[in-house]
mmCIF file with all atom_site columns, C-alpha atoms in Angstrom:
data_model
loop_
_atom_site.group_PDB
_atom_site.id
_atom_site.type_symbol
_atom_site.label_atom_id
_atom_site.label_alt_id
_atom_site.label_comp_id
_atom_site.label_asym_id
_atom_site.label_entity_id
_atom_site.label_seq_id
_atom_site.pdbx_PDB_ins_code
_atom_site.Cartn_x
_atom_site.Cartn_y
_atom_site.Cartn_z
_atom_site.occupancy
_atom_site.B_iso_or_equiv
_atom_site.pdbx_formal_charge
_atom_site.auth_seq_id
_atom_site.auth_comp_id
_atom_site.auth_asym_id
_atom_site.auth_atom_id
_atom_site.pdbx_PDB_model_num
ATOM 1   C CA . THR A 1 1   ? 8.351   -19.365 -13.776 1.00 0.00 ? 1   THR A CA 1
ATOM 2   C CA . ILE A 1 2   ? 8.143   -19.931 -10.055 1.00 0.00 ? 2   ILE A CA 1
ATOM 3   C CA . LYS A 1 3   ? 7.365   -17.792 -7.011  1.00 0.00 ? 3   LYS A CA 1
ATOM 4   C CA . VAL A 1 4   ? 8.813   -18.727 -3.648  1.00 0.00 ? 4   VAL A CA 1
ATOM 5   C CA . ARG A 1 5   ? 8.951   -17.312 -0.155  1.00 0.00 ? 5   ARG A CA 1
ATOM 6   C CA . MET A 1 6   ? 12.094  -17.262 1.964   1.00 0.00 ? 6   MET A CA 1
ATOM 7   C CA . GLY A 1 7   ? 10.742  -20.308 3.761   1.00 0.00 ? 7   GLY A CA 1
ATOM 8   C CA . TYR A 1 8   ? 7.829   -21.450 5.872   1.00 0.00 ? 8   TYR A CA 1
ATOM 9   C CA . ASP A 1 9   ? 9.060   -20.913 9.425   1.00 0.00 ? 9   ASP A CA 1
ATOM 10  C CA . ASP A 1 10  ? 10.156  -17.532 10.699  1.00 0.00 ? 10  ASP A CA 1
ATOM 11  C CA . ASP A 1 11  ? 13.634  -18.818 11.533  1.00 0.00 ? 11  ASP A CA 1
ATOM 12  C CA . PRO A 1 12  ? 16.563  -17.758 9.308   1.00 0.00 ? 12  PRO A CA 1
ATOM 13  C CA . ALA A 1 13  ? 18.203  -21.149 9.854   1.00 0.00 ? 13  ALA A CA 1
ATOM 14  C CA . LYS A 1 14  ? 15.210  -22.697 8.071   1.00 0.00 ? 14  LYS A CA 1
ATOM 15  C CA . TYR A 1 15  ? 15.057  -20.375 5.035   1.00 0.00 ? 15  TYR A CA 1
ATOM 16  C CA . VAL A 1 16  ? 15.169  -22.460 1.868   1.00 0.00 ? 16  VAL A CA 1
ATOM 17  C CA . ALA A 1 17  ? 14.694  -20.075 -1.046  1.00 0.00 ? 17  ALA A CA 1
ATOM 18  C CA . HIS A 1 18  ? 18.428  -19.797 -1.740  1.00 0.00 ? 18  HIS A CA 1
ATOM 19  C CA . ASP A 1 19  ? 18.623  -23.589 -2.173  1.00 0.00 ? 19  ASP A CA 1
ATOM 20  C CA . VAL A 1 20  ? 15.548  -23.703 -4.409  1.00 0.00 ? 20  VAL A CA 1
ATOM 21  C CA . LEU A 1 21  ? 16.791  -20.825 -6.579  1.00 0.00 ? 21  LEU A CA 1
ATOM 22  C CA . LYS A 1 22  ? 20.218  -22.417 -6.979  1.00 0.00 ? 22  LYS A CA 1
ATOM 23  C CA . ASP A 1 23  ? 18.648  -25.375 -8.824  1.00 0.00 ? 23  ASP A CA 1
ATOM 24  C CA . ALA A 1 24  ? 15.511  -23.823 -10.335 1.00 0.00 ? 24  ALA A CA 1
ATOM 25  C CA . ARG A 1 25  ? 17.085  -23.085 -13.725 1.00 0.00 ? 25  ARG A CA 1
ATOM 26  C CA . ALA A 1 26  ? 18.224  -26.708 -14.063 1.00 0.00 ? 26  ALA A CA 1
ATOM 27  C CA . TRP A 1 27  ? 14.677  -27.823 -13.243 1.00 0.00 ? 27  TRP A CA 1
ATOM 28  C CA . GLY A 1 28  ? 13.361  -25.749 -16.163 1.00 0.00 ? 28  GLY A CA 1
ATOM 29  C CA . ALA A 1 29  ? 12.375  -22.432 -14.604 1.00 0.00 ? 29  ALA A CA 1
ATOM 30  C CA . ALA A 1 30  ? 12.825  -19.474 -16.935 1.00 0.00 ? 30  ALA A CA 1
ATOM 31  C CA . ALA A 1 31  ? 12.609  -16.937 -14.069 1.00 0.00 ? 31  ALA A CA 1
ATOM 32  C CA . ALA A 1 32  ? 11.704  -16.751 -10.389 1.00 0.00 ? 32  ALA A CA 1
ATOM 33  C CA . THR A 1 33  ? 10.022  -14.323 -8.025  1.00 0.00 ? 33  THR A CA 1
ATOM 34  C CA . LEU A 1 34  ? 11.124  -14.251 -4.392  1.00 0.00 ? 34  LEU A CA 1
ATOM 35  C CA . HIS A 1 35  ? 8.766   -12.868 -1.770  1.00 0.00 ? 35  HIS A CA 1
ATOM 36  C CA . GLY A 1 36  ? 10.902  -11.497 1.043   1.00 0.00 ? 36  GLY A CA 1
ATOM 37  C CA . ARG A 1 37  ? 8.858   -12.965 3.894   1.00 0.00 ? 37  ARG A CA 1
ATOM 38  C CA . THR A 1 38  ? 8.133   -16.376 5.321   1.00 0.00 ? 38  THR A CA 1
ATOM 39  C CA . ARG A 1 39  ? 4.719   -17.977 5.347   1.00 0.00 ? 39  ARG A CA 1
ATOM 40  C CA . ALA A 1 40  ? 4.623   -17.760 9.138   1.00 0.00 ? 40  ALA A CA 1
ATOM 41  C CA . GLN A 1 41  ? 5.458   -14.060 9.354   1.00 0.00 ? 41  GLN A CA 1
ATOM 42  C CA . ARG A 1 42  ? 2.938   -12.927 6.715   1.00 0.00 ? 42  ARG A CA 1
ATOM 43  C CA . TYR A 1 43  ? 2.877   -9.106  6.916   1.00 0.00 ? 43  TYR A CA 1
ATOM 44  C CA . SER A 1 44  ? 4.058   -8.747  10.515  1.00 0.00 ? 44  SER A CA 1
ATOM 45  C CA . ARG A 1 45  ? 7.428   -7.307  9.386   1.00 0.00 ? 45  ARG A CA 1
ATOM 46  C CA . LEU A 1 46  ? 8.944   -5.658  6.348   1.00 0.00 ? 46  LEU A CA 1
ATOM 47  C CA . ALA A 1 47  ? 10.235  -7.829  3.523   1.00 0.00 ? 47  ALA A CA 1
ATOM 48  C CA . ASP A 1 48  ? 13.861  -8.909  3.962   1.00 0.00 ? 48  ASP A CA 1
ATOM 49  C CA . TRP A 1 49  ? 15.579  -7.252  1.022   1.00 0.00 ? 49  TRP A CA 1
ATOM 50  C CA . ARG A 1 50  ? 19.036  -8.243  2.288   1.00 0.00 ? 50  ARG A CA 1
ATOM 51  C CA . TYR A 1 51  ? 18.008  -11.887 1.856   1.00 0.00 ? 51  TYR A CA 1
ATOM 52  C CA . ILE A 1 52  ? 16.492  -11.120 -1.555  1.00 0.00 ? 52  ILE A CA 1
ATOM 53  C CA . ARG A 1 53  ? 19.751  -9.469  -2.706  1.00 0.00 ? 53  ARG A CA 1
ATOM 54  C CA . GLY A 1 54  ? 21.731  -12.498 -1.536  1.00 0.00 ? 54  GLY A CA 1
ATOM 55  C CA . CYS A 1 55  ? 19.418  -14.794 -3.445  1.00 0.00 ? 55  CYS A CA 1
ATOM 56  C CA . ALA A 1 56  ? 19.742  -12.569 -6.521  1.00 0.00 ? 56  ALA A CA 1
ATOM 57  C CA . SER A 1 57  ? 23.453  -13.339 -6.569  1.00 0.00 ? 57  SER A CA 1
ATOM 58  C CA . THR A 1 58  ? 22.731  -17.055 -6.239  1.00 0.00 ? 58  THR A CA 1
ATOM 59  C CA . ALA A 1 59  ? 20.154  -16.943 -9.045  1.00 0.00 ? 59  ALA A CA 1
ATOM 60  C CA . ALA A 1 60  ? 22.422  -14.883 -11.310 1.00 0.00 ? 60  ALA A CA 1
ATOM 61  C CA . SER A 1 61  ? 25.197  -17.470 -11.035 1.00 0.00 ? 61  SER A CA 1
ATOM 62  C CA . SER A 1 62  ? 22.883  -20.006 -12.674 1.00 0.00 ? 62  SER A CA 1
ATOM 63  C CA . GLY A 1 63  ? 21.480  -17.542 -15.231 1.00 0.00 ? 63  GLY A CA 1
ATOM 64  C CA . LEU A 1 64  ? 18.059  -17.365 -13.542 1.00 0.00 ? 64  LEU A CA 1
ATOM 65  C CA . PRO A 1 65  ? 16.395  -13.922 -13.699 1.00 0.00 ? 65  PRO A CA 1
ATOM 66  C CA . LEU A 1 66  ? 15.089  -13.046 -10.227 1.00 0.00 ? 66  LEU A CA 1
ATOM 67  C CA . VAL A 1 67  ? 12.208  -10.711 -9.446  1.00 0.00 ? 67  VAL A CA 1
ATOM 68  C CA . GLY A 1 68  ? 12.166  -9.294  -5.906  1.00 0.00 ? 68  GLY A CA 1
ATOM 69  C CA . ASN A 1 69  ? 8.829   -8.902  -4.122  1.00 0.00 ? 69  ASN A CA 1
ATOM 70  C CA . GLY A 1 70  ? 7.699   -7.179  -0.958  1.00 0.00 ? 70  GLY A CA 1
ATOM 71  C CA . ASP A 1 71  ? 6.962   -3.660  0.293   1.00 0.00 ? 71  ASP A CA 1
ATOM 72  C CA . VAL A 1 72  ? 7.374   -1.716  -2.942  1.00 0.00 ? 72  VAL A CA 1
ATOM 73  C CA . PHE A 1 73  ? 5.122   1.279   -2.328  1.00 0.00 ? 73  PHE A CA 1
ATOM 74  C CA . SER A 1 74  ? 6.911   4.053   -4.224  1.00 0.00 ? 74  SER A CA 1
ATOM 75  C CA . PHE A 1 75  ? 9.318   4.895   -7.018  1.00 0.00 ? 75  PHE A CA 1
ATOM 76  C CA . LYS A 1 76  ? 11.985  5.413   -4.349  1.00 0.00 ? 76  LYS A CA 1
ATOM 77  C CA . ASP A 1 77  ? 11.417  1.886   -2.960  1.00 0.00 ? 77  ASP A CA 1
ATOM 78  C CA . TYR A 1 78  ? 11.704  0.456   -6.464  1.00 0.00 ? 78  TYR A CA 1
ATOM 79  C CA . GLU A 1 79  ? 14.901  2.355   -7.245  1.00 0.00 ? 79  GLU A CA 1
ATOM 80  C CA . ARG A 1 80  ? 16.486  1.357   -3.921  1.00 0.00 ? 80  ARG A CA 1
ATOM 81  C CA . HIS A 1 81  ? 15.750  -2.325  -4.503  1.00 0.00 ? 81  HIS A CA 1
ATOM 82  C CA . MET A 1 82  ? 17.001  -2.245  -8.088  1.00 0.00 ? 82  MET A CA 1
ATOM 83  C CA . ARG A 1 83  ? 20.401  -0.808  -7.126  1.00 0.00 ? 83  ARG A CA 1
ATOM 84  C CA . GLY A 1 84  ? 23.161  -3.321  -7.596  1.00 0.00 ? 84  GLY A CA 1
ATOM 85  C CA . GLY A 1 85  ? 21.900  -4.700  -10.868 1.00 0.00 ? 85  GLY A CA 1
ATOM 86  C CA . GLN A 1 86  ? 21.281  -8.300  -9.772  1.00 0.00 ? 86  GLN A CA 1
ATOM 87  C CA . LEU A 1 87  ? 17.461  -8.226  -9.907  1.00 0.00 ? 87  LEU A CA 1
ATOM 88  C CA . ALA A 1 88  ? 15.534  -8.449  -13.168 1.00 0.00 ? 88  ALA A CA 1
ATOM 89  C CA . THR A 1 89  ? 12.838  -6.193  -11.660 1.00 0.00 ? 89  THR A CA 1
ATOM 90  C CA . CYS A 1 90  ? 10.467  -5.912  -8.709  1.00 0.00 ? 90  CYS A CA 1
ATOM 91  C CA . MET A 1 91  ? 6.998   -7.386  -8.465  1.00 0.00 ? 91  MET A CA 1
ATOM 92  C CA . ILE A 1 92  ? 4.412   -4.894  -7.264  1.00 0.00 ? 92  ILE A CA 1
ATOM 93  C CA . GLY A 1 93  ? 1.606   -6.546  -5.304  1.00 0.00 ? 93  GLY A CA 1
ATOM 94  C CA . ARG A 1 94  ? 0.022   -4.955  -2.261  1.00 0.00 ? 94  ARG A CA 1
ATOM 95  C CA . GLY A 1 95  ? 1.665   -1.644  -3.183  1.00 0.00 ? 95  GLY A CA 1
ATOM 96  C CA . ALA A 1 96  ? -0.508  -1.397  -6.301  1.00 0.00 ? 96  ALA A CA 1
ATOM 97  C CA . LEU A 1 97  ? -3.648  -2.166  -4.311  1.00 0.00 ? 97  LEU A CA 1
ATOM 98  C CA . ILE A 1 98  ? -2.819  0.417   -1.676  1.00 0.00 ? 98  ILE A CA 1
ATOM 99  C CA . LYS A 1 99  ? -1.459  3.059   -4.075  1.00 0.00 ? 99  LYS A CA 1
ATOM 100 C CA . PRO A 1 100 ? -2.582  2.315   -7.652  1.00 0.00 ? 100 PRO A CA 1
ATOM 101 C CA . TRP A 1 101 ? -0.531  5.174   -9.088  1.00 0.00 ? 101 TRP A CA 1
ATOM 102 C CA . VAL A 1 102 ? 2.731   3.565   -7.897  1.00 0.00 ? 102 VAL A CA 1
ATOM 103 C CA . LEU A 1 103 ? 3.126   1.992   -11.348 1.00 0.00 ? 103 LEU A CA 1
ATOM 104 C CA . THR A 1 104 ? 2.958   5.436   -12.961 1.00 0.00 ? 104 THR A CA 1
ATOM 105 C CA . GLU A 1 105 ? 5.563   6.679   -10.458 1.00 0.00 ? 105 GLU A CA 1
ATOM 106 C CA . ILE A 1 106 ? 7.905   3.831   -11.420 1.00 0.00 ? 106 ILE A CA 1
ATOM 107 C CA . LYS A 1 107 ? 7.318   4.218   -15.165 1.00 0.00 ? 107 LYS A CA 1
ATOM 108 C CA . GLU A 1 108 ? 7.891   7.980   -15.047 1.00 0.00 ? 108 GLU A CA 1
ATOM 109 C CA . ARG A 1 109 ? 10.707  7.691   -12.476 1.00 0.00 ? 109 ARG A CA 1
ATOM 110 C CA . ARG A 1 110 ? 9.212   10.260  -10.114 1.00 0.00 ? 110 ARG A CA 1
ATOM 111 C CA . VAL A 1 111 ? 7.192   10.633  -6.932  1.00 0.00 ? 111 VAL A CA 1
ATOM 112 C CA . TRP A 1 112 ? 3.632   11.483  -7.858  1.00 0.00 ? 112 TRP A CA 1
ATOM 113 C CA . ASP A 1 113 ? 1.719   13.390  -5.221  1.00 0.00 ? 113 ASP A CA 1
ATOM 114 C CA . ILE A 1 114 ? -1.672  13.420  -6.893  1.00 0.00 ? 114 ILE A CA 1
ATOM 115 C CA . ALA A 1 115 ? -4.353  15.992  -6.190  1.00 0.00 ? 115 ALA A CA 1
ATOM 116 C CA . ALA A 1 116 ? -7.267  15.210  -3.896  1.00 0.00 ? 116 ALA A CA 1
ATOM 117 C CA . SER A 1 117 ? -9.696  15.253  -6.840  1.00 0.00 ? 117 SER A CA 1
ATOM 118 C CA . GLU A 1 118 ? -7.547  12.678  -8.684  1.00 0.00 ? 118 GLU A CA 1
ATOM 119 C CA . ARG A 1 119 ? -7.432  10.449  -5.587  1.00 0.00 ? 119 ARG A CA 1
ATOM 120 C CA . LEU A 1 120 ? -11.203 10.718  -5.207  1.00 0.00 ? 120 LEU A CA 1
ATOM 121 C CA . SER A 1 121 ? -11.666 9.680   -8.834  1.00 0.00 ? 121 SER A CA 1
ATOM 122 C CA . ILE A 1 122 ? -9.348  6.689   -8.307  1.00 0.00 ? 122 ILE A CA 1
ATOM 123 C CA . PHE A 1 123 ? -11.240 5.769   -5.116  1.00 0.00 ? 123 PHE A CA 1
ATOM 124 C CA . GLY A 1 124 ? -14.516 5.804   -7.038  1.00 0.00 ? 124 GLY A CA 1
ATOM 125 C CA . ASP A 1 125 ? -13.091 3.649   -9.819  1.00 0.00 ? 125 ASP A CA 1
ATOM 126 C CA . PHE A 1 126 ? -11.579 1.231   -7.308  1.00 0.00 ? 126 PHE A CA 1
ATOM 127 C CA . ALA A 1 127 ? -14.818 0.926   -5.336  1.00 0.00 ? 127 ALA A CA 1
ATOM 128 C CA . ARG A 1 128 ? -16.728 0.184   -8.519  1.00 0.00 ? 128 ARG A CA 1
ATOM 129 C CA . HIS A 1 129 ? -14.158 -2.348  -9.743  1.00 0.00 ? 129 HIS A CA 1
ATOM 130 C CA . GLY A 1 130 ? -13.763 -3.868  -6.268  1.00 0.00 ? 130 GLY A CA 1
ATOM 131 C CA . LEU A 1 131 ? -17.474 -4.541  -5.949  1.00 0.00 ? 131 LEU A CA 1
ATOM 132 C CA . GLU A 1 132 ? -17.531 -6.007  -9.466  1.00 0.00 ? 132 GLU A CA 1
ATOM 133 C CA . HIS A 1 133 ? -14.565 -8.250  -8.670  1.00 0.00 ? 133 HIS A CA 1
ATOM 134 C CA . TRP A 1 134 ? -15.144 -9.220  -5.016  1.00 0.00 ? 134 TRP A CA 1
ATOM 135 C CA . GLY A 1 135 ? -18.938 -8.905  -5.120  1.00 0.00 ? 135 GLY A CA 1
ATOM 136 C CA . ALA A 1 136 ? -21.455 -6.554  -3.556  1.00 0.00 ? 136 ALA A CA 1
ATOM 137 C CA . ASP A 1 137 ? -22.208 -8.955  -0.696  1.00 0.00 ? 137 ASP A CA 1
ATOM 138 C CA . THR A 1 138 ? -20.881 -8.378  2.828   1.00 0.00 ? 138 THR A CA 1
ATOM 139 C CA . ARG A 1 139 ? -17.529 -10.031 2.129   1.00 0.00 ? 139 ARG A CA 1
ATOM 140 C CA . GLY A 1 140 ? -16.978 -8.092  -1.112  1.00 0.00 ? 140 GLY A CA 1
ATOM 141 C CA . VAL A 1 141 ? -17.849 -4.783  0.530   1.00 0.00 ? 141 VAL A CA 1
ATOM 142 C CA . GLU A 1 142 ? -15.512 -5.543  3.472   1.00 0.00 ? 142 GLU A CA 1
ATOM 143 C CA . THR A 1 143 ? -12.636 -6.479  1.145   1.00 0.00 ? 143 THR A CA 1
ATOM 144 C CA . THR A 1 144 ? -13.124 -3.363  -0.969  1.00 0.00 ? 144 THR A CA 1
ATOM 145 C CA . ARG A 1 145 ? -13.351 -1.215  2.166   1.00 0.00 ? 145 ARG A CA 1
ATOM 146 C CA . ARG A 1 146 ? -10.189 -2.758  3.642   1.00 0.00 ? 146 ARG A CA 1
ATOM 147 C CA . PHE A 1 147 ? -8.081  -1.707  0.656   1.00 0.00 ? 147 PHE A CA 1
ATOM 148 C CA . LEU A 1 148 ? -9.698  1.719   0.453   1.00 0.00 ? 148 LEU A CA 1
ATOM 149 C CA . MET A 1 149 ? -8.894  2.311   4.137   1.00 0.00 ? 149 MET A CA 1
ATOM 150 C CA . GLU A 1 150 ? -5.221  1.446   3.547   1.00 0.00 ? 150 GLU A CA 1
ATOM 151 C CA . TRP A 1 151 ? -5.025  4.309   1.033   1.00 0.00 ? 151 TRP A CA 1
ATOM 152 C CA . MET A 1 152 ? -6.472  6.878   3.402   1.00 0.00 ? 152 MET A CA 1
#
């Protein structure tokens, strides 16, 4: 499998993912994930799902399953991106860090507005796991705090 971005530069004339995906199956890729941003833009704008959908058509013509990636924060986002039937699925990245219950929403096909006590329990679990994963030093605490603050 491969994961690609639209391109490096934030200039649509320089996007290259559609060319890469056109040939990826012939190169041996079993599937591909396309992140709907360029390297240069990072998170300064929303993912370009119009470009992802166009690339899904390109990938489908060669039999390459394509996974779309970028800004999936809810069941509604997931459903909207899956309309049209060209994508294999969506990759959930930052959305799962910001809102860990988004995967439950998608699985159960519903918006889940969890109670404050449930959120607090998730926050506690995340803080514990974050410090175990990123460390209890200054950098680990700052990383854990950054994601916790995005939830709030």
